Structure formats: structure tokens, C-alpha cells
Amino acid sequence: MMNRISAVIVFVSLLSLAACDSNRVYEENTELPEHEWTVRNKLAFNFFINDTLTPHNFYFNVRNADDYSYSNIFVFMTTKFPNGKMKRDTIEFVLADESGRWLGKGQGDLLDNQLLYMKAKRFPLKGKYTIEVEQAMRRQSLPGIYNAGIRIEKAVEE
């Protein structure tokens, strides 16, 4: 009896969490081997877009340990469009303030960051997109990076 009640509570909780995230179009995070992001480890995220009218926000997700050696991270973001064209950006994301206090949220020694990459942009074409993400910190490896990914959501008018 108690197991059924627990199962119902978990199910209802999951449904309510899913309902709260109705603006999400795509989100995927990749766990990095040995909690280290190497320059050889390109992350690729594939998704399909049918809506070219609604503006979208693009985020870079990263989970770092509190012993990560830097207050920022540079990444290369390469977008491959359905027509085969590509666009490449180099972006700096700030992970800590000037005093060294981490900006991410979390408990213990792991911090989750959802950092805005582009705001209110429309997809120019319908079809399959690929976004490749590479670390660009001029070091072969970045110990202390546990996960990285992207999130795309419908932009909400303010």
C-alpha cells in the first residue's frame, strides 16, 4: 500500500515538473568522461525545428565543481543549418563574480549554470539543426567540468 502511494506521489510530481517547463523546445546535457572536458571532446546536439515564427532563447548549460580552476569558460559554438550552411561563434561565459563567488546554483561542490547564449532569435529554416560545442580555453583539458549542454526555449515576452 505504501509503495503505491509513493509511486503516485512521484508520478504526480514528475507531471507537475513537466508542466512547468512548457517553453522548452530542446534540452540535452552530456556527461564528460572523468569530469574533464578535453579539446578532442566535441559535443554535438541534433534537433528538428518546425516553428520559424516564434523567437527562441538559446542557453549553454554547464556543471562545474567548485575546484574548477577558472572563473569563466570559453567555448566554440558551431551551428549547422538544414541547408548545410554553418555559423561559428566564440563565446565567453562567466562562472564566478569578481570576488570569486560562483554564480551557479547547487549544493555541495557541484554548481549548475544556465547561461544565455542568444536571446529572442528566430530559426531561419525548418529542418534538422546541429549545434556542436567545444571548449576553447587554450588548455588541452579542463578538470572540474562535469556536464555541458544546450537548452532552447520559446522566448517569453516581458
GROMACS .gro file of N, CA and C in nm, residues 1-10:
model
   30
    1MET      N    1   0.083  -0.120   0.000
    1MET     CA    2   0.000   0.000   0.000
    1MET      C    3   0.087   0.127   0.000
    2MET      N    4   0.189   0.127   0.086
    2MET     CA    5   0.275   0.244   0.095
    2MET      C    6   0.354   0.266  -0.034
    3ASN      N    7   0.396   0.157  -0.100
    3ASN     CA    8   0.469   0.169  -0.227
    3ASN      C    9   0.381   0.232  -0.335
    4ARG      N   10   0.253   0.199  -0.338
    4ARG     CA   11   0.162   0.258  -0.437
    4ARG      C   12   0.145   0.407  -0.413
    5ILE      N   13   0.132   0.444  -0.288
    5ILE     CA   14   0.117   0.586  -0.254
    5ILE      C   15   0.243   0.662  -0.294
    6SER      N   16   0.359   0.604  -0.264
    6SER     CA   17   0.485   0.668  -0.302
    6SER      C   18   0.496   0.681  -0.453
    7ALA      N   19   0.457   0.576  -0.525
    7ALA     CA   20   0.463   0.580  -0.672
    7ALA      C   21   0.372   0.688  -0.728
    8VAL      N   22   0.253   0.703  -0.672
    8VAL     CA   23   0.159   0.806  -0.717
    8VAL      C   24   0.216   0.945  -0.690
    9ILE      N   25   0.277   0.964  -0.574
    9ILE     CA   26   0.334   1.094  -0.540
    9ILE      C   27   0.448   1.128  -0.637
   10VAL      N   28   0.534   1.032  -0.666
   10VAL     CA   29   0.644   1.056  -0.760
   10VAL      C   30   0.589   1.088  -0.899
   0.00000   0.00000   0.00000
